[in-house]
Coordinates of C-alpha atoms and ligand atoms in Angstrom, one line a residue:
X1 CA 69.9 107.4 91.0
X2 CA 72.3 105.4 88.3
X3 CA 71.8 106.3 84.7
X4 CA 74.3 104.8 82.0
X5 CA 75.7 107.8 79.9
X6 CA 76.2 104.3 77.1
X7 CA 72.2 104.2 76.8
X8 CA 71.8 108.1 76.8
X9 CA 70.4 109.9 73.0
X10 CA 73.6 111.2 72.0
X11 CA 74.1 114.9 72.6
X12 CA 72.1 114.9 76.1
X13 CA 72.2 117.9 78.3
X14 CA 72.8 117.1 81.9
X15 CA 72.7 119.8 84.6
X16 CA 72.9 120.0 87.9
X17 CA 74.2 122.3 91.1
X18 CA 77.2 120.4 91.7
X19 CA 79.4 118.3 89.2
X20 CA 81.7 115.8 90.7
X21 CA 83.8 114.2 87.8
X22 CA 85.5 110.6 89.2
X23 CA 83.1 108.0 91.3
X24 CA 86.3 106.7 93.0
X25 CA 87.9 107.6 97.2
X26 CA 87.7 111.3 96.8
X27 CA 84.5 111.7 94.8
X28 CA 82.0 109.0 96.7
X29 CA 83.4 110.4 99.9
X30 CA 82.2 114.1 98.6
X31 CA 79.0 112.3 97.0
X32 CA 77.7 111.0 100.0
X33 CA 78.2 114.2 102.0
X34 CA 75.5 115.4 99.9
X35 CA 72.6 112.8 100.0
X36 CA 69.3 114.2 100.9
X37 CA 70.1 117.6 100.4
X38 CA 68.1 119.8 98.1
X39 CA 70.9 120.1 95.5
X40 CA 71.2 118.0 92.5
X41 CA 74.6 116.2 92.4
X42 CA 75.8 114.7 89.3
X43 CA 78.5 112.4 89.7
X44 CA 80.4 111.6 86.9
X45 CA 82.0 108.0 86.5
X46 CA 84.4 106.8 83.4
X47 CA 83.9 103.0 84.0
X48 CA 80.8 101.1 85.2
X49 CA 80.3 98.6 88.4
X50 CA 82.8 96.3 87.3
X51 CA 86.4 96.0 85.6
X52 CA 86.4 96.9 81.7
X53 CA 89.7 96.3 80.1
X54 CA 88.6 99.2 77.4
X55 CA 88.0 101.7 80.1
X56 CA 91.2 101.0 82.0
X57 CA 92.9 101.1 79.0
X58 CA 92.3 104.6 79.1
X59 CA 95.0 105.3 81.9
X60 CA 98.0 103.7 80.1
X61 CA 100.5 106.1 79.6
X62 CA 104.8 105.9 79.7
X63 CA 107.1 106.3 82.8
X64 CA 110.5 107.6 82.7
X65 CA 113.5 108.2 85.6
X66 CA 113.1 106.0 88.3
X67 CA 111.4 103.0 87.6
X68 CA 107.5 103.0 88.2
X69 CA 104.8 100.3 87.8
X70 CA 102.9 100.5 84.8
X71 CA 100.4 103.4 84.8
X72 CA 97.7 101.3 83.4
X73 CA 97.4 99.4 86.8
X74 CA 98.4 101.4 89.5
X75 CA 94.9 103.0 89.5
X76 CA 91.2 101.3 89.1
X77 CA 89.0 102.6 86.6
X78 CA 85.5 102.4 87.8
X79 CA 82.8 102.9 90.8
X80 CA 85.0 102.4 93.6
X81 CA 87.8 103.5 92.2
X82 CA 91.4 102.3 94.0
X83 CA 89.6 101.4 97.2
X84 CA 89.2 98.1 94.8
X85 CA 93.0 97.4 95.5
X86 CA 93.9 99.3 98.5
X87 CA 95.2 97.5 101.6
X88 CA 93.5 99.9 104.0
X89 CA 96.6 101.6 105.8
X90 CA 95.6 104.5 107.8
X91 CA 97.0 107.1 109.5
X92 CA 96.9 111.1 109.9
X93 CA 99.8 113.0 108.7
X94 CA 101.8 114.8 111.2
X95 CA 101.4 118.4 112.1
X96 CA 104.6 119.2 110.9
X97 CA 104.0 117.4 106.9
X98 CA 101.9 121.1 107.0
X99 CA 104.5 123.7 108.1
X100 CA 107.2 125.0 106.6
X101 CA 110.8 123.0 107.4
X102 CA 113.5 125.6 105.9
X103 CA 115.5 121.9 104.7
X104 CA 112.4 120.8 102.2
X105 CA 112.4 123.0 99.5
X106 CA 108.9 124.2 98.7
X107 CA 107.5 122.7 101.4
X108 CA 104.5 124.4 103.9
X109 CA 100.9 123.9 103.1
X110 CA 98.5 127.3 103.4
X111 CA 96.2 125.0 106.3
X112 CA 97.3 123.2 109.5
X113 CA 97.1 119.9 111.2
X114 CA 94.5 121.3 113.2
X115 CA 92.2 122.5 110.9
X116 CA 91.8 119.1 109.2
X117 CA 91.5 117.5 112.5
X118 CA 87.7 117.5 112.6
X119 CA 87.3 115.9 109.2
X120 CA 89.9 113.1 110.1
X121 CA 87.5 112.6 112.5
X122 CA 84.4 112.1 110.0
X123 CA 86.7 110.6 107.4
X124 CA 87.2 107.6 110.0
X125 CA 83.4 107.2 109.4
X126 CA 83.8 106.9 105.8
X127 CA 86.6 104.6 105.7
X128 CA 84.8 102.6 108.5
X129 CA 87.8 103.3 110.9
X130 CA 87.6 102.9 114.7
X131 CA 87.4 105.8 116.9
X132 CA 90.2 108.7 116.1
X133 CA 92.6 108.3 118.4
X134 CA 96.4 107.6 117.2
X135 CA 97.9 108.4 120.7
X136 CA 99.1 105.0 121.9
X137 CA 98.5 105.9 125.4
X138 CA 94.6 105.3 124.3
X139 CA 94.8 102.0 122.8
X140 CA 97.5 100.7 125.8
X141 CA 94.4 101.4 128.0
X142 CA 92.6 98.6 125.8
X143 CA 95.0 96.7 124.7
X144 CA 98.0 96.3 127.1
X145 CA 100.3 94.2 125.6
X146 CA 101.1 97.0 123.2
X147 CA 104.5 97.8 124.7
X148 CA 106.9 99.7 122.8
X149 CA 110.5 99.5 123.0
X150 CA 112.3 101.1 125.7
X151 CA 113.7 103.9 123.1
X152 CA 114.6 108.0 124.0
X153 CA 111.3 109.5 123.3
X154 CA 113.2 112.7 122.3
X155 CA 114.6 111.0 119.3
X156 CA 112.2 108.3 118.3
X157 CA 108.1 108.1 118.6
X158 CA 105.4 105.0 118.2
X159 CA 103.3 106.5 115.2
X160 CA 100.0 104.8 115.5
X161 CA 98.4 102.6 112.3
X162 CA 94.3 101.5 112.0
X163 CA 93.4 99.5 108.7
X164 CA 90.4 99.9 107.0
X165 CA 88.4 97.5 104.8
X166 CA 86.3 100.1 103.1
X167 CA 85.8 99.0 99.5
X168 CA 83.8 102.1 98.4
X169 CA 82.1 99.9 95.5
X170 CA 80.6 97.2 97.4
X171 CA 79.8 99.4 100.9
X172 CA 78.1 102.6 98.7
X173 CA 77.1 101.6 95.6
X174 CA 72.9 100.8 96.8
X175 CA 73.5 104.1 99.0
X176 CA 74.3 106.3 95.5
X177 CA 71.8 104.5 93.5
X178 CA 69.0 104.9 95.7
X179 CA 69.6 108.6 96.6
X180 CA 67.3 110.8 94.6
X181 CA 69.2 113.8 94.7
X182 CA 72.6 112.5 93.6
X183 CA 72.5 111.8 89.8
X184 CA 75.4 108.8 88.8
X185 CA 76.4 108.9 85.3
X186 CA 78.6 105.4 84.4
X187 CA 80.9 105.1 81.4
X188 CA 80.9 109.0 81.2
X189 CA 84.2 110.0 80.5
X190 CA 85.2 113.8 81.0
X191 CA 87.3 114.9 78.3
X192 CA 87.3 118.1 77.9
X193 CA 86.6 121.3 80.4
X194 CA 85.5 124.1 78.9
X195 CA 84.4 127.8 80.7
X196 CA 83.4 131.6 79.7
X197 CA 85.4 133.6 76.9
X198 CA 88.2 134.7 80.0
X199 CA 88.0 131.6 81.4
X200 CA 87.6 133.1 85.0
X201 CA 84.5 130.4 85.4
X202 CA 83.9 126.7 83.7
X203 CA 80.4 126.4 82.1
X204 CA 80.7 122.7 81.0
X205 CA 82.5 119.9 80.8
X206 CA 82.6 116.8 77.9
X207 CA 81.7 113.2 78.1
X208 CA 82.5 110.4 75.9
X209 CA 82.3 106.7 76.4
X210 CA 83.3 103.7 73.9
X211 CA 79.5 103.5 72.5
X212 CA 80.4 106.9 70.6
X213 CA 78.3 109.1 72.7
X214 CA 79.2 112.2 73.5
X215 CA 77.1 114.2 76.2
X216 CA 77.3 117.9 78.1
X217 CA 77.3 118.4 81.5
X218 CA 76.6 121.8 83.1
X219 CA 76.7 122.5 86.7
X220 CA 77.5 125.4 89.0
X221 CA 80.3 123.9 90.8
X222 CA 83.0 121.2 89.2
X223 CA 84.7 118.9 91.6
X224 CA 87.5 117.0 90.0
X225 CA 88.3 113.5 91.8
X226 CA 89.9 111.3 89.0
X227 CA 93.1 110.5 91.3
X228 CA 96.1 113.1 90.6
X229 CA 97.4 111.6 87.2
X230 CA 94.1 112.0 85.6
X231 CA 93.1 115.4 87.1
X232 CA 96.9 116.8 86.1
X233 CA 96.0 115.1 82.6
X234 CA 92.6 116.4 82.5
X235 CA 93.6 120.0 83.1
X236 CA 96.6 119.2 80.6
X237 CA 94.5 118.4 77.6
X238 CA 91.6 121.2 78.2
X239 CA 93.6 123.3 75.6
X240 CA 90.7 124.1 73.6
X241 CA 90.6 127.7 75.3
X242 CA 94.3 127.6 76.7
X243 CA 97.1 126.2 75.2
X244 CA 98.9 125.3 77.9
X245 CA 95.7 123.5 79.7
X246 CA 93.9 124.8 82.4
X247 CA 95.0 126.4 85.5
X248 CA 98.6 126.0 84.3
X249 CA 99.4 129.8 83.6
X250 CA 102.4 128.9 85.6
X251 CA 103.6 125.8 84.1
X252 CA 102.7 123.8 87.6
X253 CA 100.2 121.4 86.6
X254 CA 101.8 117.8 86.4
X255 CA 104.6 118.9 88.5
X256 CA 106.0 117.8 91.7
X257 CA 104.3 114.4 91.5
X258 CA 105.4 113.2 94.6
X259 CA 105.3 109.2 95.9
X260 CA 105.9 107.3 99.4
X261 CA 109.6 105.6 99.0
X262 CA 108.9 102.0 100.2
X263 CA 112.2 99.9 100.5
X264 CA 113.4 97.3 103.1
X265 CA 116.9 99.2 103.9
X266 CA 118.1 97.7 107.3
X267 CA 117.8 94.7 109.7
X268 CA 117.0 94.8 113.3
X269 CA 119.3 92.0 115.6
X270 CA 117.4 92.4 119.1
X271 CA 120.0 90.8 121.8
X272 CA 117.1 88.7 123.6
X273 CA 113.6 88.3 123.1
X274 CA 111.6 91.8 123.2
X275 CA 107.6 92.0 123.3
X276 CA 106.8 93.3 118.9
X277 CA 103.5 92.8 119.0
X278 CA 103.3 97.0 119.0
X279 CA 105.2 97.0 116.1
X280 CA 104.7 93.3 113.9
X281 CA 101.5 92.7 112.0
X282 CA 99.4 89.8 113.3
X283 CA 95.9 88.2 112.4
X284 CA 94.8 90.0 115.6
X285 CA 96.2 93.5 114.8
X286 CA 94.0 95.9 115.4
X287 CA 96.4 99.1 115.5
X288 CA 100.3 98.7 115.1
X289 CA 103.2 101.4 115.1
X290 CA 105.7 102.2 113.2
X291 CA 109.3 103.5 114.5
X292 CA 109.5 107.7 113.6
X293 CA 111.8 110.3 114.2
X294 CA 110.5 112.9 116.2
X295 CA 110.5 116.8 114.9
X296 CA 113.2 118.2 116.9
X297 CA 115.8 115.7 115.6
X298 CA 114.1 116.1 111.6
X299 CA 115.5 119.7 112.3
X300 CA 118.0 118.6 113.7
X301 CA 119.9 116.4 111.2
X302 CA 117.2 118.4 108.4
X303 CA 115.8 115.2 106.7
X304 CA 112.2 114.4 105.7
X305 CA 109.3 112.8 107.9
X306 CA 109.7 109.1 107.4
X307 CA 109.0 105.6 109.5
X308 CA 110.1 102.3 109.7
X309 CA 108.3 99.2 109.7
X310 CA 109.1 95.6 111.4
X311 CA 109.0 92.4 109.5
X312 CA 109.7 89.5 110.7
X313 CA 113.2 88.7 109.1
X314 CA 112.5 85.0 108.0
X315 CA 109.1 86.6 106.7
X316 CA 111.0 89.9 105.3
X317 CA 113.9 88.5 103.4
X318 CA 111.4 86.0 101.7
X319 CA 109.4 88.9 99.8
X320 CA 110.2 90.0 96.6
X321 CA 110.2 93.8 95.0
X322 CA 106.8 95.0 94.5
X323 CA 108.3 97.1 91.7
X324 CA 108.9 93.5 90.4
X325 CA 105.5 91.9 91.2
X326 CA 103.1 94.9 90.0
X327 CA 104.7 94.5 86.4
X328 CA 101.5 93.6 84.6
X329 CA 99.3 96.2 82.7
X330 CA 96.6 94.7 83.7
X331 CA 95.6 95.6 87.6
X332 CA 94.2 92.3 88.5
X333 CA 96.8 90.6 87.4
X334 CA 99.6 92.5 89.2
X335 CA 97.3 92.3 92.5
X336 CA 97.7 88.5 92.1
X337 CA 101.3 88.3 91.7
X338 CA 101.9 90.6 94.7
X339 CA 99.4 88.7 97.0
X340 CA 100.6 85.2 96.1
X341 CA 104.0 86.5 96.9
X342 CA 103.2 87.7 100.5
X343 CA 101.4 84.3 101.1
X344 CA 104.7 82.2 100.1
X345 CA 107.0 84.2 101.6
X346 CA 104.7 83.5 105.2
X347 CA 104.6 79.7 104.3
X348 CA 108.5 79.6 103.8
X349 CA 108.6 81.9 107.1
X350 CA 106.2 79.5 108.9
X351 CA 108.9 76.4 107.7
X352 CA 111.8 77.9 109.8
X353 CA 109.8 80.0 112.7
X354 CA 107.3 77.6 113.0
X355 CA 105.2 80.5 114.0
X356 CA 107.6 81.8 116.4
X357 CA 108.7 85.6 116.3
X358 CA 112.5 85.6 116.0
X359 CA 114.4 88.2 117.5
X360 CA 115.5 89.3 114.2
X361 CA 113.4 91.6 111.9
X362 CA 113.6 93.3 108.6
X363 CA 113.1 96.9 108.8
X364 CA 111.3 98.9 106.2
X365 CA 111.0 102.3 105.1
X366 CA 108.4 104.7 104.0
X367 CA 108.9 107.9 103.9
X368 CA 107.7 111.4 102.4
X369 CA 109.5 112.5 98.8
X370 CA 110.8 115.8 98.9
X371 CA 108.5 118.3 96.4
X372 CA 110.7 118.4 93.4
X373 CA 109.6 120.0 90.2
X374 CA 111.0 117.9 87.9
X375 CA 109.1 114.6 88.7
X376 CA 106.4 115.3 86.9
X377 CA 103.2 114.2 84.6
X378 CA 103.4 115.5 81.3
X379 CA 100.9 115.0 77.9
X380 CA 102.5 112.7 75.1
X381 CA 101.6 113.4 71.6
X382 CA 99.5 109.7 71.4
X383 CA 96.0 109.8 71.9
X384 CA 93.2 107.0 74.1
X385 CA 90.4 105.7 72.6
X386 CA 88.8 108.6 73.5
X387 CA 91.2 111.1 72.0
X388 CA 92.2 112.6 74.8
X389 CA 96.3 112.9 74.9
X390 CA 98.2 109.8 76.8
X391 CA 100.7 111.0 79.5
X392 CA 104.1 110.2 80.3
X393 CA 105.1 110.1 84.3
X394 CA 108.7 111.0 85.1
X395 CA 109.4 110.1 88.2
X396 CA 112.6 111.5 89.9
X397 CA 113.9 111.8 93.1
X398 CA 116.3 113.9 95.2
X399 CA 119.5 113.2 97.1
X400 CA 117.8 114.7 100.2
X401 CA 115.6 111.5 99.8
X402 CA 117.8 109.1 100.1
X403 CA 120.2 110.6 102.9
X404 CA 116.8 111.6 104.7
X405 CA 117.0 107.4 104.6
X406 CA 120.1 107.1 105.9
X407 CA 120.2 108.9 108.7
X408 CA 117.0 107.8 110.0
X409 CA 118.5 103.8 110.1
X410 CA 121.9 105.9 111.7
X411 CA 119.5 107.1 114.7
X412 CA 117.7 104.5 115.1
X413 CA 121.0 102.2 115.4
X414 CA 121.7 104.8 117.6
X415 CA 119.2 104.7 119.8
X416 CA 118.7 100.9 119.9
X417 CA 122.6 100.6 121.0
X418 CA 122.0 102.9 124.1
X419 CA 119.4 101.4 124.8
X420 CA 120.9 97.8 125.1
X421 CA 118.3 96.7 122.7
X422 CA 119.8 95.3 119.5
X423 CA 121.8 96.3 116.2
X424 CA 120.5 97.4 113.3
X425 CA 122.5 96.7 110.3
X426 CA 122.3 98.7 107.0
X427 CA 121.6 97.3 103.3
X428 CA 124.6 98.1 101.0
X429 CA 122.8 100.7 99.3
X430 CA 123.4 103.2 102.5
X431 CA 126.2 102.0 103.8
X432 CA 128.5 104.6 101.1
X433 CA 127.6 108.8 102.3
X434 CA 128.8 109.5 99.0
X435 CA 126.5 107.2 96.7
X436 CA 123.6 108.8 95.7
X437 CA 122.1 105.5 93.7
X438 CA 118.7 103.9 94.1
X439 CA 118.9 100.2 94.3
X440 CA 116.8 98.7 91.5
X441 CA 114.1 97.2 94.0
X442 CA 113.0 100.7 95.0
X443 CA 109.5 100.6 96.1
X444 CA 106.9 103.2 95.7
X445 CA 103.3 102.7 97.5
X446 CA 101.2 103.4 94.3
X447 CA 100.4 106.6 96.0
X448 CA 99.8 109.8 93.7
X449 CA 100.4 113.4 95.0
X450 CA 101.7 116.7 94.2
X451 CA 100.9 117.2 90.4
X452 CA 97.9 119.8 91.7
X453 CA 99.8 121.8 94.6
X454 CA 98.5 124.1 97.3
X455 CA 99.4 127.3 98.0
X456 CA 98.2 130.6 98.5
X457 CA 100.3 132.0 95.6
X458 CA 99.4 131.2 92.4
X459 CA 102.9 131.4 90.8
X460 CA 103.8 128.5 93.6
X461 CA 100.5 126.2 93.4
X462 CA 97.7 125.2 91.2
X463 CA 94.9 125.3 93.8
X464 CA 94.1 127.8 97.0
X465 CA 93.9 126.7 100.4
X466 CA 90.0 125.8 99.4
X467 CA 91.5 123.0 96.8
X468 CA 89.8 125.4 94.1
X469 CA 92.0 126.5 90.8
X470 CA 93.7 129.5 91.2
X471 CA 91.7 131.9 89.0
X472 CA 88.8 129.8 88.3
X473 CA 85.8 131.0 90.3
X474 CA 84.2 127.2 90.8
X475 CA 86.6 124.7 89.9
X476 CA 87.9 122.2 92.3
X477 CA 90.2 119.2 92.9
X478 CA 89.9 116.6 95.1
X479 CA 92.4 113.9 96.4
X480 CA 96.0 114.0 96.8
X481 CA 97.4 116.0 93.8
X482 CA 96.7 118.7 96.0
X483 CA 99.6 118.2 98.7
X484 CA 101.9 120.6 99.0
X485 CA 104.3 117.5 100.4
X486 CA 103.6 114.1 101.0
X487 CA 103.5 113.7 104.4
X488 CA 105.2 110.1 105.5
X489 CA 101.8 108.1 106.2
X490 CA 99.8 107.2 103.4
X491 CA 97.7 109.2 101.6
X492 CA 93.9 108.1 101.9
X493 CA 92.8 108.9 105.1
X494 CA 93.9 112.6 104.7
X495 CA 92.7 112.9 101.4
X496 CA 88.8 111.1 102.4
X497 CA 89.4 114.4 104.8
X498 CA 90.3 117.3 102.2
X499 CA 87.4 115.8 100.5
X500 CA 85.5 116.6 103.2
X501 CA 86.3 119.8 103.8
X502 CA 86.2 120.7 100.5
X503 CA 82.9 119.3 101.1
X504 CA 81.9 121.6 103.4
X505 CA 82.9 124.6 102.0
X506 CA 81.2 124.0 98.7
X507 CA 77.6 123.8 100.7
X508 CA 78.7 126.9 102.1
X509 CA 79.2 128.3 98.8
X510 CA 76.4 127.5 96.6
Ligands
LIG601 C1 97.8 98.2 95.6 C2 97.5 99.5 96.3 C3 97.5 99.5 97.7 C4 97.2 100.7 98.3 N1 97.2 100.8 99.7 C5 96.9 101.9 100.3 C6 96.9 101.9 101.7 O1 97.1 100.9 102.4 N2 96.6 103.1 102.3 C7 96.4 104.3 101.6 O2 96.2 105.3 102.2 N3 96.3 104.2 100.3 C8 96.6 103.1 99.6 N4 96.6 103.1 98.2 C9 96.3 104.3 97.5 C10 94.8 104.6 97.4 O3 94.2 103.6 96.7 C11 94.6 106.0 96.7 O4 95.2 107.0 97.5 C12 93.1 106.4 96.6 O5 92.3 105.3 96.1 C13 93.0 107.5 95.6 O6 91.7 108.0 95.6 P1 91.2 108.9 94.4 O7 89.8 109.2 94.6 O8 92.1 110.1 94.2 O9 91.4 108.0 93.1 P2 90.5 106.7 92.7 O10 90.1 106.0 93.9 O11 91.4 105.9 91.8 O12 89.2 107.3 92.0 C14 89.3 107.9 90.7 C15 87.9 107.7 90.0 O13 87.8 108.6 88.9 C16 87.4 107.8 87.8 N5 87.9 108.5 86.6 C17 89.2 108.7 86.2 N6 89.2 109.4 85.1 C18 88.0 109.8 84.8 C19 87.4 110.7 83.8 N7 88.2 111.3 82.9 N8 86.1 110.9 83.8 C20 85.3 110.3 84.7 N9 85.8 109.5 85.7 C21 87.1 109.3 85.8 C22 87.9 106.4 88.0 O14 87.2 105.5 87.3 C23 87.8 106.3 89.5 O15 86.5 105.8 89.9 C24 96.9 101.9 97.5 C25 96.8 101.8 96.1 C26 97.1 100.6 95.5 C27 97.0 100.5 94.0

């Protein structure tokens, strides 16, 4: 059922069983878990069906440290959310992103691998994945001319890709509004959370849209799924009961926002012709892998989880920064820029290759940052057009980060040498041990985590192992502000499957 919170009588009452705030990855995916039960859902969205400049105006904000896009566009502000700009890049995270490595400081998350592993498995149906199954064995059987290279398994794996087209507005918008037991509120933005006199339990929460309504929504459960900038913000500027916002006794709301590090750091010179097709996207890819190093020599040489990607080279050293392309505030805009660039760097490609794969490649990286409390989301003294506080993100990275880099291109070079492969040759920003710089076109993958943590201890994390605030008997968050450490692949897949479970234990709870 879709009701616009714009055409509401001011001061409306809405209650429910279950408030999810955010109609965006996290929240749909929770949403639609629900339909056709007996519990009334209210699902909360800031924007409408379609972009609205004022509405994503809302999310700009100020970066500091290491360069970052502008916040106003790394995010989408309305039903749908992100999966509006997304490009569908899936993959689980590794058992060992969730256990504790004694070289990542703060790292270890309270659940395992294992215990997600069933809601990967109905996360794939969400995202409109193929079958789970990341074990390249599986997809050899099916597709044989998958062959990887001819590396020492002990020291580098094939870590297995699927891509999703799953734009959550088009593919579940009729599904939301013809449910009757899941309530959609558009242009209802939550600005304020508010609970009981010891705030041990949230009663309601605030909405306000530009039409100058302001509404109350009341619920015995509060999900919140507005990505992790805006839940860290949200919690931030709940200070009418807390001063220092809520959940954040211990100052750890906002901290450790963690991204993916996305750079092209190295070329790959194979000595003759090698089958890619594994490893080098094609209009017929159905899975692809990237190069990883496996857990043993992680521990080994104690650097983060990371992989590396193969582009063509004539393809690779035609692209540009995407740190340079997403400059626009507007998200459209910067989506343009960085599409048009990907499709003239393959027309110059197809100029010298004429469509041939060369034997040379570029080789990019992305891998986890390491949890670092300083790089962090904080509330700036400006207010929205709502008058909730703006936010400035700091981003800041570690020196772990960038030798973690390093030594991954080392081994690989390494390994493709004994093998009698190739050479892989290192960009000037790793070639020095001693120089700690980032280059200037430093990458990130507009992915969010970190700023709402999880642990078991609330002086080390915001939320418990149940992604509910530490303290707060039925308040939750959803998404990836709740990772403990980012993992290497991105974020979506594992977060549609926190969702889930989250999911799952809420209908166990109410
Ligand atoms: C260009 C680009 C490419 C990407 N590619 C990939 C990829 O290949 N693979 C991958 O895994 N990830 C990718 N991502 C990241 C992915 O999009 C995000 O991880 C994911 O969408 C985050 O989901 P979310 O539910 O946390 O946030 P969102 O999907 O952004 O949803 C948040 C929702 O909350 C609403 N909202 C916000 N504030 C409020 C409020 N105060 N009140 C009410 N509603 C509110 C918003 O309107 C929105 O609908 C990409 C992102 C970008 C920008």
């Amino acid at each position: 059922m879709h009701h616009d919170a714009r055409k509401l009588e001011n001061n409306s009452v809405i209650e429910g069983d279950i408030c999810i705030v955010g109609a965006g990855t996290a929240g749909i995916s929770i949403a639609l878990d629900w339909l056709g039960t007996n519990k009334k859902v209210i699902l909360l969205e800031g924007g409408g069906f379609e972009y609205d400049n004022d509405v994503q105006d809302l999310y700009a904000g100020t970066t500091s440290g290491q360069k970052y896009y502008p916040l106003k566009s790394t995010r989408l502000h309305y039903f749908g959310g992100t999966t509006g700009h997304w490009a569908g890049m899936c993959a689980p995270y590794d058992p060992i992103d969730f256990q504790k490595r004694d070289w990542v400081p703060s790292s270890g998350w309270p659940i395992t691998r294992e215990q997600l592993d069933p809601y990967y498995a109905k996360a794939h149906d969400t995202l409109k994945l193929g079958p789970y199954q990341y074990e390249l064995k599986d997809w050899q059987d099916e597709i044989p001319d998958l062959i990887p290279f001819p590396l020492d398994e002990k020291v580098v794996w094939n870590k297995v890709w699927q891509f999703s087209e799953a734009r959550f507005n088009a593919l579940y918008a009729e599904d939301v509004k013809k449910a009757n037991n899941v309530h959609l509120y558009t242009y209802a933005n939550v600005t304020d959370i508010r609970g009981n006199e010891d705030l041990t339990q949230i009663q309601e929460v605030e909405v306000h849209n530009h039409a100058g309504k302001t509404h109350m929504v009341r619920a015995s459960q509060f999900v919140l799924a507005c990505g992790a900038i805006q839940n860290a913000r949200l919690l931030l500027a709940s200070r009418s009961q807390a001063t220092q916002g809520l959940g954040n006794d211990h100052d750890l709301v906002g901290r450790y926002f963690m991204e993916h590090l996305e750079h092209a750091s190295a070329e790959l010179w194979l000595f003759k012709h090698n089958p890619t097709k594994l490893y080098v996207w094609g209009s017929d890819t159905v899975v692809r892998a990237e190069l990883a190093i496996t857990d043993a020599l992680q521990k080994e040489t104690q650097i983060l989880n990371g992989t590396v990607s193969l582009f063509p080279l004539t393809l690779g050293r035609n692209l540009n920064s995407e740190m340079d392309l997403w400059n626009n505030e507007d998200p459209r805009k910067s989506a343009e820029n960085f599409w048009n660039d990907i499709a003239n760097a393959r027309a110059e490609a197809a100029k010298i290759t004429e469509g041939s794969i060369s034997r040379a490649f570029t080789l990019h990286t992305r891998i986890e940052q390491a949890p670092n409390p300083n790089s962090r989301v904080t509330l700036l003294q400006e207010k929205d057009a709502l008058g909730v506080p703006k936010i400035n993100l700091h981003w800041n990275l570690t020196d772990l980060d960038k030798r973690s880099i390093r030594t991954i291109y080392q081994l690989l070079g390494h390994q493709m040498g004994l093998a009698g492969l190739g050479r892989v040759r290192l960009n000037e920003f790793l070639r020095d041990e001693n120089d700690n710089t980032w280059p200037k076109d430093l990458n990130a993958g507009w992915h969010h985590m970190g700023t709402t943590r999880m642990n078991d201890s609330p002086t080390e994390g915001v939320v418990d192992s149940n992604c509910q605030i530490h303290g707060i008997s039925n308040l939750y968050v959803a998404g990836s502000g709740c990772y403990t450490t980012s993992g290497a692949a991105n974020p979506t897949l594992t977060l549609v499957a926190l969702s889930l479970r989250l999911s799952d234990y809420l209908k166990g709870k109410i």
